[in-house]
Coordinates of C-alpha atoms and ligand atoms in Angstrom, one line a residue:
M5 CA -65.2 56.6 -43.9
G6 CA -65.5 60.1 -45.2
A7 CA -63.1 62.8 -46.7
F8 CA -62.1 66.4 -46.7
I9 CA -62.2 68.4 -49.9
I10 CA -60.0 71.4 -49.7
H11 CA -59.6 74.2 -52.4
G12 CA -56.3 75.8 -51.5
G13 CA -54.9 79.3 -51.6
K14 CA -57.2 81.0 -49.0
P15 CA -55.4 82.7 -46.2
L16 CA -56.9 82.1 -42.7
M17 CA -58.3 85.2 -41.1
G18 CA -60.2 86.0 -38.0
S19 CA -60.4 84.2 -34.6
A20 CA -61.1 80.8 -33.4
L21 CA -61.6 79.1 -29.9
I22 CA -59.4 76.2 -29.2
S23 CA -60.9 73.2 -27.5
S24 CA -59.9 71.3 -24.4
S25 CA -56.9 69.0 -24.5
K26 CA -57.5 65.4 -25.8
N27 CA -54.4 64.1 -24.1
A28 CA -55.4 65.7 -21.0
I29 CA -58.9 64.5 -20.7
L30 CA -58.1 60.8 -21.4
P31 CA -56.0 60.1 -18.2
I32 CA -58.4 62.3 -16.1
L33 CA -61.4 60.3 -17.4
S34 CA -59.5 57.2 -16.3
A35 CA -58.4 58.6 -12.9
C36 CA -62.2 59.1 -12.1
L37 CA -62.1 55.3 -11.5
L38 CA -60.1 56.0 -8.2
T39 CA -63.1 57.0 -6.4
A40 CA -66.7 55.9 -5.5
E41 CA -67.8 59.5 -5.5
E42 CA -69.0 61.7 -8.4
C43 CA -66.5 63.6 -10.6
L44 CA -67.7 66.4 -12.8
I45 CA -65.5 67.3 -15.8
R46 CA -66.1 70.6 -17.7
Q47 CA -65.2 71.8 -21.2
I48 CA -65.1 68.3 -22.6
P49 CA -63.9 68.3 -26.3
G50 CA -66.4 66.3 -28.7
L51 CA -63.8 63.7 -30.0
D52 CA -64.2 60.1 -30.9
D53 CA -61.2 59.2 -28.5
V54 CA -63.2 60.7 -25.7
S55 CA -66.3 58.7 -26.5
D56 CA -64.2 55.6 -26.5
M57 CA -62.6 56.3 -23.2
C58 CA -66.1 57.0 -21.8
E59 CA -67.3 53.6 -23.2
L60 CA -64.3 51.9 -21.7
I61 CA -64.8 53.3 -18.2
S62 CA -68.6 52.5 -18.3
N63 CA -67.8 48.8 -19.4
L64 CA -65.8 48.8 -16.2
G65 CA -68.7 49.7 -14.2
A66 CA -68.7 53.5 -14.0
N67 CA -71.9 55.5 -14.6
V68 CA -70.9 58.1 -17.2
K69 CA -73.2 60.8 -18.2
V70 CA -72.2 63.1 -21.1
N71 CA -73.9 66.4 -21.8
G72 CA -72.6 67.4 -25.0
R73 CA -74.6 70.7 -25.0
S74 CA -73.2 71.9 -21.8
R75 CA -69.8 70.3 -22.5
K76 CA -69.8 68.3 -19.2
I77 CA -69.2 64.7 -18.2
T78 CA -70.1 63.3 -14.8
V79 CA -68.5 60.0 -13.8
S80 CA -69.6 57.9 -10.9
A81 CA -67.7 54.9 -10.3
Q82 CA -69.6 53.7 -7.1
S83 CA -68.6 50.1 -7.7
L84 CA -66.5 48.7 -10.4
T85 CA -68.0 45.5 -11.8
A86 CA -65.3 44.6 -14.3
H87 CA -61.6 44.8 -14.7
T88 CA -60.9 44.0 -18.2
A89 CA -60.3 46.3 -21.3
G90 CA -60.8 44.2 -24.4
Y91 CA -58.8 44.4 -27.6
E92 CA -61.4 46.1 -29.7
L93 CA -61.4 49.4 -27.7
V94 CA -57.6 49.1 -26.8
S95 CA -56.7 48.8 -30.4
K96 CA -58.6 51.9 -31.3
L97 CA -57.6 54.0 -28.3
R98 CA -54.0 53.1 -26.9
A99 CA -54.6 55.5 -24.1
S100 CA -57.0 52.7 -22.8
F101 CA -54.0 51.4 -21.1
L102 CA -54.1 54.1 -18.7
V103 CA -56.9 52.4 -16.8
T104 CA -54.4 49.9 -15.6
G105 CA -53.1 52.3 -12.8
P106 CA -56.5 53.3 -11.4
L107 CA -57.9 49.8 -11.6
L108 CA -54.8 48.3 -9.7
A109 CA -55.0 51.0 -7.0
R110 CA -58.9 50.6 -6.6
V111 CA -59.7 46.9 -7.0
G112 CA -56.1 45.4 -7.1
T113 CA -56.5 43.8 -10.5
A114 CA -56.5 44.8 -14.1
K115 CA -56.5 43.0 -17.4
V116 CA -55.9 45.0 -20.4
A117 CA -55.4 43.9 -23.9
L118 CA -51.9 44.5 -25.4
P119 CA -52.1 47.7 -27.3
G120 CA -50.6 45.8 -30.4
G121 CA -49.3 47.6 -33.5
C122 CA -49.7 51.1 -33.8
P123 CA -49.3 53.2 -37.0
I124 CA -46.7 55.5 -35.5
G125 CA -44.3 52.9 -34.1
S126 CA -44.3 49.9 -31.8
R127 CA -45.2 51.9 -28.7
P128 CA -44.4 49.2 -26.0
V129 CA -45.7 49.4 -22.4
D130 CA -42.7 48.1 -20.6
L131 CA -41.9 51.2 -18.7
H132 CA -45.6 51.2 -17.3
L133 CA -45.2 47.4 -16.3
K134 CA -41.7 47.8 -14.5
G135 CA -43.2 50.6 -12.3
F136 CA -46.3 48.5 -11.3
E137 CA -43.9 45.7 -10.4
A138 CA -41.7 48.0 -8.3
M139 CA -44.9 48.8 -6.5
G140 CA -45.7 45.2 -5.7
A141 CA -48.0 44.2 -8.6
I142 CA -47.4 40.7 -10.3
I143 CA -47.6 41.0 -14.0
E144 CA -48.7 38.2 -16.4
N145 CA -48.8 38.4 -20.2
G146 CA -50.7 35.9 -22.2
H147 CA -53.3 35.4 -24.9
G148 CA -53.0 38.8 -25.9
F149 CA -53.7 40.4 -22.5
I150 CA -51.6 41.9 -19.7
E151 CA -52.9 41.0 -16.3
A152 CA -51.5 43.0 -13.3
R153 CA -52.5 41.8 -9.8
C154 CA -51.6 43.1 -6.5
P155 CA -51.1 40.2 -4.1
D156 CA -51.0 42.3 -1.0
K157 CA -54.1 44.3 -0.4
K158 CA -52.5 47.4 -1.7
L159 CA -49.7 48.7 -4.0
H160 CA -46.8 50.0 -2.0
G161 CA -44.7 53.1 -2.7
A162 CA -41.4 52.6 -4.6
T163 CA -38.7 54.8 -6.2
I164 CA -39.2 54.4 -10.0
Y165 CA -36.7 55.5 -12.5
L166 CA -38.2 55.8 -16.1
D167 CA -35.5 54.9 -18.7
F168 CA -37.5 57.4 -20.8
P169 CA -39.8 60.2 -19.7
S170 CA -42.8 58.4 -21.1
V171 CA -46.0 60.4 -20.9
G172 CA -48.3 57.4 -20.5
A173 CA -46.1 55.6 -18.0
T174 CA -45.9 58.7 -15.9
E175 CA -49.7 59.1 -15.9
N176 CA -50.4 55.3 -15.1
L177 CA -47.9 55.2 -12.4
L178 CA -48.9 58.6 -10.8
T179 CA -52.6 57.4 -10.6
A180 CA -51.6 54.0 -9.3
A181 CA -49.5 55.7 -6.6
V182 CA -52.2 57.9 -5.3
L183 CA -53.8 55.0 -3.3
A184 CA -50.6 53.1 -2.4
E185 CA -49.1 52.4 1.0
G186 CA -46.4 55.1 1.7
R187 CA -44.3 57.2 -0.7
T188 CA -43.6 56.8 -4.5
I189 CA -41.1 58.9 -6.3
I190 CA -41.2 58.8 -10.0
E191 CA -37.7 59.8 -11.5
N192 CA -37.2 61.0 -15.0
A193 CA -40.8 61.5 -15.2
A194 CA -42.4 63.2 -18.1
S195 CA -43.2 66.9 -17.5
E196 CA -45.7 67.7 -20.2
P197 CA -48.5 70.1 -19.4
E198 CA -51.1 67.4 -19.5
I199 CA -49.3 65.6 -16.5
V200 CA -49.7 68.8 -14.6
D201 CA -53.4 68.8 -15.5
L202 CA -53.9 65.2 -14.4
A203 CA -51.9 66.0 -11.1
S204 CA -54.1 69.0 -10.3
F205 CA -57.2 67.0 -10.8
L206 CA -55.8 64.1 -8.4
V207 CA -54.9 66.9 -5.8
K208 CA -58.5 68.2 -6.0
M209 CA -59.5 64.6 -5.3
G210 CA -57.4 64.7 -2.1
A211 CA -54.1 63.0 -3.5
K212 CA -50.8 64.1 -2.0
I213 CA -48.5 64.9 -5.0
S214 CA -45.6 67.4 -5.5
G215 CA -43.2 67.9 -8.4
A216 CA -45.7 67.6 -11.2
G217 CA -44.2 69.5 -14.3
T218 CA -40.7 68.5 -13.2
D219 CA -38.8 65.4 -13.7
T220 CA -39.2 64.1 -10.2
I221 CA -42.8 63.6 -8.9
T222 CA -43.4 62.6 -5.3
I223 CA -46.7 60.9 -4.3
D224 CA -47.6 60.2 -0.7
G225 CA -50.4 57.4 -0.8
V226 CA -53.8 58.2 0.9
D227 CA -56.4 55.8 1.9
K228 CA -59.1 57.2 -0.3
V229 CA -59.9 60.0 -2.7
N230 CA -63.1 61.9 -3.1
G231 CA -65.1 63.2 -6.1
T232 CA -64.2 66.7 -7.5
E233 CA -64.7 69.1 -10.5
H234 CA -62.3 70.0 -13.0
T235 CA -62.0 72.1 -16.3
I236 CA -59.7 70.6 -18.8
M237 CA -56.7 72.6 -20.0
P238 CA -56.6 73.9 -23.7
D239 CA -55.3 71.7 -26.5
R240 CA -51.7 72.8 -27.3
I241 CA -51.5 70.6 -30.3
E242 CA -54.8 71.8 -31.8
A243 CA -53.5 75.5 -31.2
G244 CA -50.2 74.7 -32.7
T245 CA -51.9 73.2 -35.8
F246 CA -53.9 76.2 -36.4
M247 CA -51.1 78.5 -35.9
T248 CA -49.0 76.5 -38.5
A249 CA -52.0 76.6 -41.0
A250 CA -52.4 80.4 -40.5
A251 CA -48.6 81.1 -40.9
L252 CA -48.4 79.1 -44.1
T253 CA -51.5 80.5 -45.8
G254 CA -50.3 84.1 -45.1
G255 CA -53.2 84.6 -42.8
D256 CA -53.8 86.7 -39.6
I257 CA -55.7 84.8 -36.9
T258 CA -56.2 85.1 -33.1
L259 CA -56.5 82.0 -31.1
K260 CA -58.5 82.1 -27.9
N261 CA -58.3 79.7 -25.0
V262 CA -54.6 79.0 -25.3
V263 CA -51.7 78.9 -22.9
P264 CA -49.0 80.7 -24.8
E265 CA -46.3 79.0 -22.4
H266 CA -47.3 75.6 -23.6
L267 CA -46.8 76.6 -27.1
K268 CA -43.3 78.1 -26.9
P269 CA -41.4 75.5 -29.0
V270 CA -44.0 75.9 -31.8
T271 CA -43.8 79.8 -31.5
A272 CA -40.1 79.9 -31.5
K273 CA -40.0 77.8 -34.8
L274 CA -42.6 79.8 -36.5
R275 CA -40.9 82.9 -35.6
E276 CA -37.6 81.7 -36.8
S277 CA -39.2 81.0 -40.0
G278 CA -40.2 84.7 -40.4
M279 CA -43.6 84.8 -39.0
E280 CA -45.0 87.3 -36.3
I281 CA -46.4 85.8 -33.2
I282 CA -48.0 88.0 -30.5
E283 CA -48.8 86.3 -27.2
G284 CA -51.5 87.5 -24.9
N285 CA -52.5 86.0 -21.4
D286 CA -54.7 83.3 -23.0
T287 CA -54.6 84.3 -26.7
I288 CA -52.0 84.1 -29.4
R289 CA -52.1 86.1 -32.6
V290 CA -50.3 84.6 -35.8
K291 CA -49.5 86.8 -38.8
G292 CA -48.4 84.8 -41.9
E293 CA -45.7 87.6 -43.0
R294 CA -43.9 85.9 -45.9
R295 CA -43.0 82.5 -47.5
P296 CA -41.4 80.6 -44.5
L297 CA -37.7 80.2 -44.1
A298 CA -36.3 76.7 -44.0
L299 CA -36.2 75.2 -40.4
D300 CA -34.2 72.5 -38.5
I301 CA -36.4 70.7 -36.1
K302 CA -35.7 67.9 -33.6
T303 CA -38.5 66.4 -31.5
H304 CA -37.9 66.1 -27.9
P305 CA -39.9 65.5 -24.5
F306 CA -41.6 68.7 -23.1
P307 CA -40.3 71.4 -23.1
G308 CA -38.7 70.4 -26.4
F309 CA -40.4 70.6 -29.8
P310 CA -43.5 68.1 -29.6
T311 CA -43.6 65.0 -31.7
D312 CA -47.4 65.7 -32.1
M313 CA -46.5 68.8 -34.3
Q314 CA -43.8 67.3 -36.3
A315 CA -45.9 66.2 -39.1
Q316 CA -47.5 69.6 -39.2
L317 CA -44.1 71.4 -39.4
S318 CA -43.0 68.9 -42.1
A319 CA -45.9 70.0 -44.4
Y320 CA -45.1 73.6 -43.6
T321 CA -41.4 73.3 -44.5
C322 CA -42.5 71.8 -47.9
F323 CA -43.3 75.3 -48.7
A324 CA -40.3 76.9 -47.3
E325 CA -37.3 78.8 -48.8
G326 CA -34.3 76.5 -48.6
T327 CA -33.7 72.9 -47.3
S328 CA -35.1 71.8 -43.8
V329 CA -34.2 68.9 -41.7
I330 CA -36.6 67.4 -39.3
V331 CA -35.5 64.7 -36.9
E332 CA -38.0 62.7 -35.0
T333 CA -36.5 61.2 -31.9
I334 CA -39.7 60.1 -29.9
F335 CA -41.3 57.5 -32.3
E336 CA -39.4 55.3 -34.8
N337 CA -42.1 55.4 -37.5
R338 CA -43.6 58.8 -37.7
F339 CA -42.9 59.9 -41.3
M340 CA -46.0 58.3 -42.9
H341 CA -47.1 61.7 -44.0
V342 CA -44.1 61.9 -46.2
N343 CA -45.3 59.6 -49.0
E344 CA -48.6 61.5 -49.0
L345 CA -47.0 64.9 -49.2
R346 CA -44.9 63.5 -52.0
R347 CA -48.1 62.8 -53.9
M348 CA -48.5 66.6 -53.7
G349 CA -45.2 67.2 -55.2
A350 CA -43.1 67.6 -52.0
Q351 CA -39.3 66.9 -52.3
I352 CA -38.6 64.9 -49.3
R353 CA -35.9 62.4 -48.5
V354 CA -36.1 60.2 -45.5
D355 CA -33.0 58.6 -44.0
G356 CA -33.9 56.8 -40.8
R357 CA -35.4 59.3 -38.4
T358 CA -34.4 62.2 -40.4
A359 CA -36.4 63.8 -43.2
I360 CA -34.6 66.4 -45.4
I361 CA -37.2 68.6 -47.1
E362 CA -36.3 70.8 -50.2
G363 CA -38.9 73.6 -50.1
M364 CA -41.0 74.3 -53.1
E365 CA -42.8 77.5 -54.1
T366 CA -46.1 75.5 -53.8
L367 CA -47.5 71.9 -53.7
Q368 CA -50.2 70.7 -56.0
G369 CA -53.7 69.4 -54.6
A370 CA -53.9 65.7 -54.9
Q371 CA -56.0 62.7 -53.2
V372 CA -54.1 61.8 -50.2
R373 CA -54.7 59.5 -47.2
A374 CA -54.6 60.4 -43.6
T375 CA -52.5 57.6 -42.0
D376 CA -52.8 58.8 -38.5
L377 CA -54.2 61.8 -36.5
R378 CA -51.4 64.0 -36.8
A379 CA -50.4 63.0 -40.4
G380 CA -54.0 63.9 -41.3
A381 CA -53.5 67.4 -39.9
A382 CA -50.3 67.9 -41.8
L383 CA -52.3 67.0 -45.0
I384 CA -55.1 69.6 -44.3
I385 CA -52.4 72.2 -43.8
A386 CA -50.7 71.2 -47.0
G387 CA -54.1 71.3 -48.9
L388 CA -55.0 74.7 -47.5
A389 CA -51.7 76.2 -49.0
A390 CA -51.5 74.1 -52.0
T391 CA -52.9 75.0 -55.7
G392 CA -56.0 73.2 -56.7
T393 CA -58.0 70.7 -55.0
T394 CA -56.8 68.2 -52.3
E395 CA -58.9 65.2 -51.1
V396 CA -58.0 63.8 -47.7
L397 CA -59.2 60.3 -47.2
D398 CA -59.5 58.2 -43.9
I399 CA -60.5 61.3 -41.9
H400 CA -61.7 59.3 -39.1
H401 CA -58.1 59.5 -37.9
I402 CA -58.6 63.3 -37.8
D403 CA -61.9 63.1 -35.9
R404 CA -60.1 61.3 -33.1
G405 CA -58.3 64.4 -32.1
Y406 CA -59.7 67.6 -33.6
E407 CA -63.1 68.9 -32.7
F408 CA -65.2 70.3 -35.7
I409 CA -62.0 71.1 -37.6
E410 CA -63.7 71.8 -40.8
N411 CA -66.2 74.2 -39.1
K412 CA -63.3 76.1 -37.5
L413 CA -61.4 76.3 -40.6
Q414 CA -64.4 77.3 -42.5
R415 CA -65.1 80.3 -40.2
L416 CA -61.5 81.5 -40.7
G417 CA -62.3 81.6 -44.5
A418 CA -60.8 78.1 -45.6
D419 CA -62.6 76.3 -48.3
I420 CA -62.8 73.0 -46.9
R421 CA -65.9 70.6 -46.7
R422 CA -66.5 67.0 -45.4
I423 CA -68.0 64.5 -47.9
S424 CA -69.1 61.0 -46.6
Ligands
LIG612 C1 -48.5 60.3 -25.2 C2 -49.6 61.1 -26.1 C3 -49.1 61.2 -27.7 C4 -47.7 61.8 -27.7 C5 -46.7 61.1 -26.9 C6 -45.3 61.7 -26.8 C7 -51.6 60.7 -25.1 C8 -53.0 60.1 -25.1 N1 -50.9 60.5 -26.2 O1 -48.5 59.1 -25.9 O2 -50.0 62.0 -28.4 O3 -47.3 61.7 -29.1 O4 -47.3 61.0 -25.5 O5 -45.4 63.1 -26.5 O6 -51.3 61.5 -24.2 N2 -42.0 53.9 -24.7 C9 -41.5 52.7 -24.3 N3 -42.0 52.0 -23.2 C10 -43.1 52.4 -22.6 C11 -43.7 53.6 -22.9 C12 -43.3 54.3 -23.8 O7 -40.5 52.4 -24.9 O8 -43.4 51.7 -21.6 C13 -41.7 54.7 -25.8 C14 -42.7 54.7 -27.0 O9 -42.6 53.6 -27.9 C15 -42.3 56.0 -27.6 C16 -41.8 56.9 -26.5 O10 -41.5 56.1 -25.3 O11 -41.3 55.7 -28.5 C17 -42.9 58.1 -26.1 O12 -44.1 57.2 -25.6 P1 -45.0 57.9 -24.6 O13 -44.4 59.2 -24.0 O14 -45.2 56.9 -23.6 O15 -46.2 58.2 -25.4 P2 -47.9 58.0 -25.1 O16 -48.0 58.0 -23.6 O17 -48.2 56.6 -25.7

């Protein structure tokens, strides 16, 4: 399973290249199923989630060629030979559910295992299903699977209001609507940058989409889409994680391949806590000027503070001067890092969706467990700033979403190594 051994107390210094976004590439790989022609995806991040999505789409009949050296993937879904995503992959990779939209659009049927329990909450898929139904699909649920069928030849356009701006539901419905008959309007859509990246890929394929990045997306269905090439956007959560680590360790780092605009909520909070952040065109410099000041943080859909940075900022505020209050509004069970941080001496009280954190001068290194991807990142940040040695267990969660994290941190001067 592996662990990271971290000897804390070294400031991060130097520069690092941010990888492409995990959350952008997963829906884009799935959208390749919409066409029989070849799609070329560039700047792929080497992540376990990406390998799992490649395995899933090749199980469905796509020919997937990964060239790790030149960081490219080609997907050629000439004919789809299956329409089922089984539980083994879906339970590992919740984003597997994103093949439902492209499968329904292309072959009129999709059978996908129910995602099941997820460590950060129940994460239902009701909004995805309501949207497919509005577009004419019939949904059946049984034996652990959701089966969606399109009784008419094609899905038809519809106006769909999402009760919550779900990222996954917006992506699934957007890809389904590309080949539907007529116009689809998604209201209260998610506006995350990853949705914009997906829409720009679909538009290059020949889809007719407007409004991506706002709360109303309009899609005019087309008969077919073509193959295309695309470079994946930078990973704003990886960048935010490194920014937080540098600020907390009193470091001075420059991150390359970032979109500072995507990082505004994180930049604002780090500045509020007393750090200096200098934004370039596609770079960001973070100077850890002082012990952080306490923060109040509430997670929101984009452009609000991202839930995927909540655990990292929780770790950060454990070292702050004063009391911080962190409210998680997106997922109901996203404080699992708290128990692990307490093992390092953190003073945190959780009341429902609120964590109250009494900042300490320092935490002590301890053996801790990564309970999910971002919780794991939070523990690395805490370990880098703590006194003594921290051992982070279950790092397979971290490998799902951070590419070569220990190598990148080592190059910035961190004392971190992987043991198996
Ligand atoms: C995506 C991201 C994840 C991020 C999350 C929120 C990917 C692969 N993952 O996850 O990293 O934390 O957005 O920014 O891009 N919900 C429903 N019904 C639904 C769908 C969602 O109630 O049909 C609820 C969920 O339970 C959750 C909230 O909506 O409480 C947000 O979920 P959603 O935006 O869909 O997140 P994901 O797409 O799963």
